[in-house]
PDB file of C-alpha atoms in Angstrom:
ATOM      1  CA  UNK N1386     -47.720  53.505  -2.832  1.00  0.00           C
ATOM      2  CA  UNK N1387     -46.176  53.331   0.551  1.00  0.00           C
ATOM      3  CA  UNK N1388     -47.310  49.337   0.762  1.00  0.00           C
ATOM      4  CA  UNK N1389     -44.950  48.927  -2.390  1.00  0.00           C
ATOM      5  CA  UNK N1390     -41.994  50.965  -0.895  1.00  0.00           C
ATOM      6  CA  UNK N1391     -42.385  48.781   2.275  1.00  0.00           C
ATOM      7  CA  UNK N1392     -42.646  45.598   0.119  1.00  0.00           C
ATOM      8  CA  UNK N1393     -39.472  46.695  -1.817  1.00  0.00           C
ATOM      9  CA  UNK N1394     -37.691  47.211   0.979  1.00  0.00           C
ATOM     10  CA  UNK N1395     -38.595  44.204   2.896  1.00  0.00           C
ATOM     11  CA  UNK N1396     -37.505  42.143  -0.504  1.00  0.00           C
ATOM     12  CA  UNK N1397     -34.363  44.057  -0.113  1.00  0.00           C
ATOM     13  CA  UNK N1398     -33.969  43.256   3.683  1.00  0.00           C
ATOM     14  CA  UNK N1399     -34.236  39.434   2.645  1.00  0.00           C
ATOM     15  CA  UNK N1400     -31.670  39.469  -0.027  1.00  0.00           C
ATOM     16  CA  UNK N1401     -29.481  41.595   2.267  1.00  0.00           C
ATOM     17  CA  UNK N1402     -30.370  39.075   4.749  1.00  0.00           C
ATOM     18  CA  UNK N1403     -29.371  35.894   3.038  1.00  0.00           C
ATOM     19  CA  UNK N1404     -25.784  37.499   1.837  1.00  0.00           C
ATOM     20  CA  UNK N1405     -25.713  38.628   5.475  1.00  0.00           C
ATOM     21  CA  UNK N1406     -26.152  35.088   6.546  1.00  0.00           C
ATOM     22  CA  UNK N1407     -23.557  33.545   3.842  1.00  0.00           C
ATOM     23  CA  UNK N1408     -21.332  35.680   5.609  1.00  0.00           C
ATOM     24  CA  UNK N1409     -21.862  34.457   8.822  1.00  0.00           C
ATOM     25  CA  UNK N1410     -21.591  30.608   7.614  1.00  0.00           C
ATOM     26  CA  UNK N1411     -18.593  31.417   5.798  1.00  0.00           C
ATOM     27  CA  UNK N1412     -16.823  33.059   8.817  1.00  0.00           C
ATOM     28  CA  UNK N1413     -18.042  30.621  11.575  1.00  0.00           C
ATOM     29  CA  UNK N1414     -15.571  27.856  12.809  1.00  0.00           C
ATOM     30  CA  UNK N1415     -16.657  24.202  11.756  1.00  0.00           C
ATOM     31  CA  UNK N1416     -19.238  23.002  14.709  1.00  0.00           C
ATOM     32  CA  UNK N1417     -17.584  19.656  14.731  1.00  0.00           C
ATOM     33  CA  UNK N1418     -14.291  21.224  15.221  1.00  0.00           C
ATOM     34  CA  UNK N1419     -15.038  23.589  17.189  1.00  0.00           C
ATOM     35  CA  UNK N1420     -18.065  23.704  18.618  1.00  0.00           C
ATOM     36  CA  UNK N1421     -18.230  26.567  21.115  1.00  0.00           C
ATOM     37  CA  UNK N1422     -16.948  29.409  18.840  1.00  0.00           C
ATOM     38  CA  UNK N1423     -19.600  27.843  15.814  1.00  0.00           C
ATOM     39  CA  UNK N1424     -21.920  29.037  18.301  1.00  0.00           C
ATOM     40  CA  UNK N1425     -20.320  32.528  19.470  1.00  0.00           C
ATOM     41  CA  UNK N1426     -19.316  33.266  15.914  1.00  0.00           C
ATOM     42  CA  UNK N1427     -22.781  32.927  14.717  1.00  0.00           C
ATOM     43  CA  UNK N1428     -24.628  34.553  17.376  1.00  0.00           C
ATOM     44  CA  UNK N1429     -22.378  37.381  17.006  1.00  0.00           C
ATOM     45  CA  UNK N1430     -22.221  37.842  13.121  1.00  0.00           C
ATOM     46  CA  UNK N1431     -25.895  37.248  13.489  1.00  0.00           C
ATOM     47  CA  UNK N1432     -25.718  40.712  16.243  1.00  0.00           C
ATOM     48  CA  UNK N1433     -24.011  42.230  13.782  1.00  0.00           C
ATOM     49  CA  UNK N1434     -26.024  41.945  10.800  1.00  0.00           C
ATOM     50  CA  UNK N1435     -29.237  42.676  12.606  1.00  0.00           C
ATOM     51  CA  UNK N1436     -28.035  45.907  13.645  1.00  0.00           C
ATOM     52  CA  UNK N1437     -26.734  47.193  10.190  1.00  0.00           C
ATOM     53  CA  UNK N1438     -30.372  45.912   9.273  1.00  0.00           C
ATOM     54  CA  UNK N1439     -32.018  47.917  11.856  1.00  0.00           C
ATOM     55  CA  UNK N1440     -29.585  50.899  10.767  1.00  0.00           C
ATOM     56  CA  UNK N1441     -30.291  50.811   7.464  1.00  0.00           C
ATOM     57  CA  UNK N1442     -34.257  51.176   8.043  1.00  0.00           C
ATOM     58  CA  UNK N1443     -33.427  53.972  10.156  1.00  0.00           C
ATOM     59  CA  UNK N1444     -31.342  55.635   7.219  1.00  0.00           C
ATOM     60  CA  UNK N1445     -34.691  54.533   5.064  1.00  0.00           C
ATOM     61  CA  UNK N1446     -36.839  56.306   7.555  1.00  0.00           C
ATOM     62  CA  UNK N1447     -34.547  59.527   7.346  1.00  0.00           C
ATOM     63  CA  UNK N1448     -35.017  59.579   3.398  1.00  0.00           C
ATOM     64  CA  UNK N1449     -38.648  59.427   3.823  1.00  0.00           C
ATOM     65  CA  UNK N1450     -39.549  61.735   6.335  1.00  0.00           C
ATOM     66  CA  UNK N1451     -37.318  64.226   4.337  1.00  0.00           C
ATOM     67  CA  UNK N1452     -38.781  63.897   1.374  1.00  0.00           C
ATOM     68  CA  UNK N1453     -42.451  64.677   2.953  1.00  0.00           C
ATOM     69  CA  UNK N1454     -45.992  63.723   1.526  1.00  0.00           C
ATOM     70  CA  UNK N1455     -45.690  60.573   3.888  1.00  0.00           C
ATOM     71  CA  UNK N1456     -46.295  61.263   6.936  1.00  0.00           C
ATOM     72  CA  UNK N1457     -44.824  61.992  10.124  1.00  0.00           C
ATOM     73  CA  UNK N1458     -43.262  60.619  13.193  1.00  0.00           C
ATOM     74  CA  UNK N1459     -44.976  61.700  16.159  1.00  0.00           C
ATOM     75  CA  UNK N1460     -45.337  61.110  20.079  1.00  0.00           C
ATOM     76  CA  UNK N1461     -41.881  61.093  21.552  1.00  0.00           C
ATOM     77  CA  UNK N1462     -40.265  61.121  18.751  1.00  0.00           C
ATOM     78  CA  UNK N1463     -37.393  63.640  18.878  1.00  0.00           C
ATOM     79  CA  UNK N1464     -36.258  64.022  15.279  1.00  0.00           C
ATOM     80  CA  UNK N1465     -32.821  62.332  15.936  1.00  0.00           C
ATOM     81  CA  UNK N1466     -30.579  60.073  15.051  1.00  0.00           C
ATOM     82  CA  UNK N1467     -31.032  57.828  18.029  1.00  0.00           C
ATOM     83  CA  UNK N1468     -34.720  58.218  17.902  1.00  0.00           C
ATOM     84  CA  UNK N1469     -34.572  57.127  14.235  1.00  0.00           C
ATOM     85  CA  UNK N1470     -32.559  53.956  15.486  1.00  0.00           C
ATOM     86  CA  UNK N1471     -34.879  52.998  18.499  1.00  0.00           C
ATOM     87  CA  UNK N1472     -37.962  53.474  16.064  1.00  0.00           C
ATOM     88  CA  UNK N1473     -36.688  51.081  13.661  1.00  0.00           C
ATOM     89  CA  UNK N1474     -35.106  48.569  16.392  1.00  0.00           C
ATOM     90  CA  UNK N1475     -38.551  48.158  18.115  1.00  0.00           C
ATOM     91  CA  UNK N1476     -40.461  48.036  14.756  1.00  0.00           C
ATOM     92  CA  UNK N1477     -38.181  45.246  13.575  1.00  0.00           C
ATOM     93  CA  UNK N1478     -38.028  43.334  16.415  1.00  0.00           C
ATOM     94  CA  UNK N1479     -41.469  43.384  17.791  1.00  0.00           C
ATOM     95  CA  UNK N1480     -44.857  44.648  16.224  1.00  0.00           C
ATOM     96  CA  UNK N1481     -44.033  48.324  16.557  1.00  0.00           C
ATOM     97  CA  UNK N1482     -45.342  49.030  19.789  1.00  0.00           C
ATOM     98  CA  UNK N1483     -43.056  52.469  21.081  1.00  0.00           C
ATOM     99  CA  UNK N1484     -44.177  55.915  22.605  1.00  0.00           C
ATOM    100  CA  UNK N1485     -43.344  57.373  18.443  1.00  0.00           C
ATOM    101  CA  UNK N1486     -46.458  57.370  16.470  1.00  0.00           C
ATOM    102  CA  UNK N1487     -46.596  57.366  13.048  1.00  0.00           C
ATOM    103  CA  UNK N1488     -48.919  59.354  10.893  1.00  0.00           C
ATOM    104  CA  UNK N1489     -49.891  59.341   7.422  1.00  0.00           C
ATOM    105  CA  UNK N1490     -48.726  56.312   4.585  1.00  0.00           C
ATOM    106  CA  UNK N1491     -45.285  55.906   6.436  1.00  0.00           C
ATOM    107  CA  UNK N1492     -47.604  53.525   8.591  1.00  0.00           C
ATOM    108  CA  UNK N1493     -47.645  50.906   5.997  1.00  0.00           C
ATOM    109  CA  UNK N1494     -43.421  50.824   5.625  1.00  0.00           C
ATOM    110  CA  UNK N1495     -44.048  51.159   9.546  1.00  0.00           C
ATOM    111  CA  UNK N1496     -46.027  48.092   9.432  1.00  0.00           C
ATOM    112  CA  UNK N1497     -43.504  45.922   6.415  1.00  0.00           C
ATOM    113  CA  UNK N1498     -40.355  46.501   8.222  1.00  0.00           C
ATOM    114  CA  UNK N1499     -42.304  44.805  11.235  1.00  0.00           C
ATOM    115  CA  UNK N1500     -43.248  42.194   9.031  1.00  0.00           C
ATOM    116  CA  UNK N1501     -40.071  42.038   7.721  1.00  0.00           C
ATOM    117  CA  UNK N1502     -38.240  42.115  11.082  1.00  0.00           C
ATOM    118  CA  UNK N1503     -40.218  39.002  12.211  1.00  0.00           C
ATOM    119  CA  UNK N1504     -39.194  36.938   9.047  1.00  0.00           C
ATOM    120  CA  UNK N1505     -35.574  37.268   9.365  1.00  0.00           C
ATOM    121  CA  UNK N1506     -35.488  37.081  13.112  1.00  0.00           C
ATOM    122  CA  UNK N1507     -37.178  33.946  12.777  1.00  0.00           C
ATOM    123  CA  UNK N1508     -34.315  33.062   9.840  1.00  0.00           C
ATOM    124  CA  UNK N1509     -31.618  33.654  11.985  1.00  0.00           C
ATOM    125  CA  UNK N1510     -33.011  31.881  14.877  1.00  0.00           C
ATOM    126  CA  UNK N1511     -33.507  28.636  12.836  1.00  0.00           C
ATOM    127  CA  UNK N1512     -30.146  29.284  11.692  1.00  0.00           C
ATOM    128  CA  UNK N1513     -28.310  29.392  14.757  1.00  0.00           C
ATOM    129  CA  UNK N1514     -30.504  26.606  16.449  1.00  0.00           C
ATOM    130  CA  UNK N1515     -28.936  24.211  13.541  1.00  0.00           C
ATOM    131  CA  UNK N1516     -25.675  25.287  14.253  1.00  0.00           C
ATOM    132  CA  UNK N1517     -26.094  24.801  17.530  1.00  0.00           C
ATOM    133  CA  UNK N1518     -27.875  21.760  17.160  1.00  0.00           C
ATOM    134  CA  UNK N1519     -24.690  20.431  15.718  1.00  0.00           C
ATOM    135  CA  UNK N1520     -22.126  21.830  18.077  1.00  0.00           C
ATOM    136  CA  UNK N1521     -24.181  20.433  20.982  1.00  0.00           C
ATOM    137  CA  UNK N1522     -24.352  16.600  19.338  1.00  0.00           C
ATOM    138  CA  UNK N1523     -22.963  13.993  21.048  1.00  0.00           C
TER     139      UNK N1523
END
């Protein structure tokens, strides 16, 4: 069951994720125009969106643990708000790899938002490689 909560949320994350980026397009100077702030509009919206993204896992991960039946968060994990945020921040960017363990079915949402993470990341850096592709032309 926790695969499908981790799959529902990732689906989530990439419809958040494309609105997110819609945003970004529709707030971001004209590259031809002007080409500098295309780029520092972007990269910034693109900042900003990760981290509600990475917040909003972390709010995810609060639900969860409270609810109970699974799993835990374990290691140096320090049941707090900021420990909440780094878990989710270094599962989203990277493969997981932190001093918090996880325990128990959470594992597998552990393992989606990393999954997740990578696709989006990987969105966002195609994205702002064509807008800078196109601020940069000569």
């Amino acid at each position: 069951m926790a695969l499908v909560y981790g799959f529902l949320l990732v689906a989530a994350l990439g419809i958040g994720h494309h609105y997110g980026m819609l945003a970004v397009r529709g707030i971001k100077p004209d590259a031809d125009d002007r080409p500098q702030a295309a780029i520092i509009v972007t990269f910034l919206g693109l900042l900003a969106l990760h981290t509600i993204e990475i917040l909003a896992f972390a709010g995810v991960y609060k639900v969860l643990l409270s609810w109970g039946g699974l799993g835990d968060l374990g290691g140096s994990y320090d049941a707090s708000w900021d420990g909440l945020i780094y878990f989710s921040g270094i599962n989203f960017a990277t493969l997981g790899y932190t001093q918090i363990e996880t325990s128990g079915p959470i594992r597998m949402i552990n393992m989606m938002q990393s999954l997740g993470g990578f696709m989006v990341l990987t969105w966002s850096a195609t994205f702002l490689y064509s807008v800078c592709e196109r601020a940069w032309r000569e």
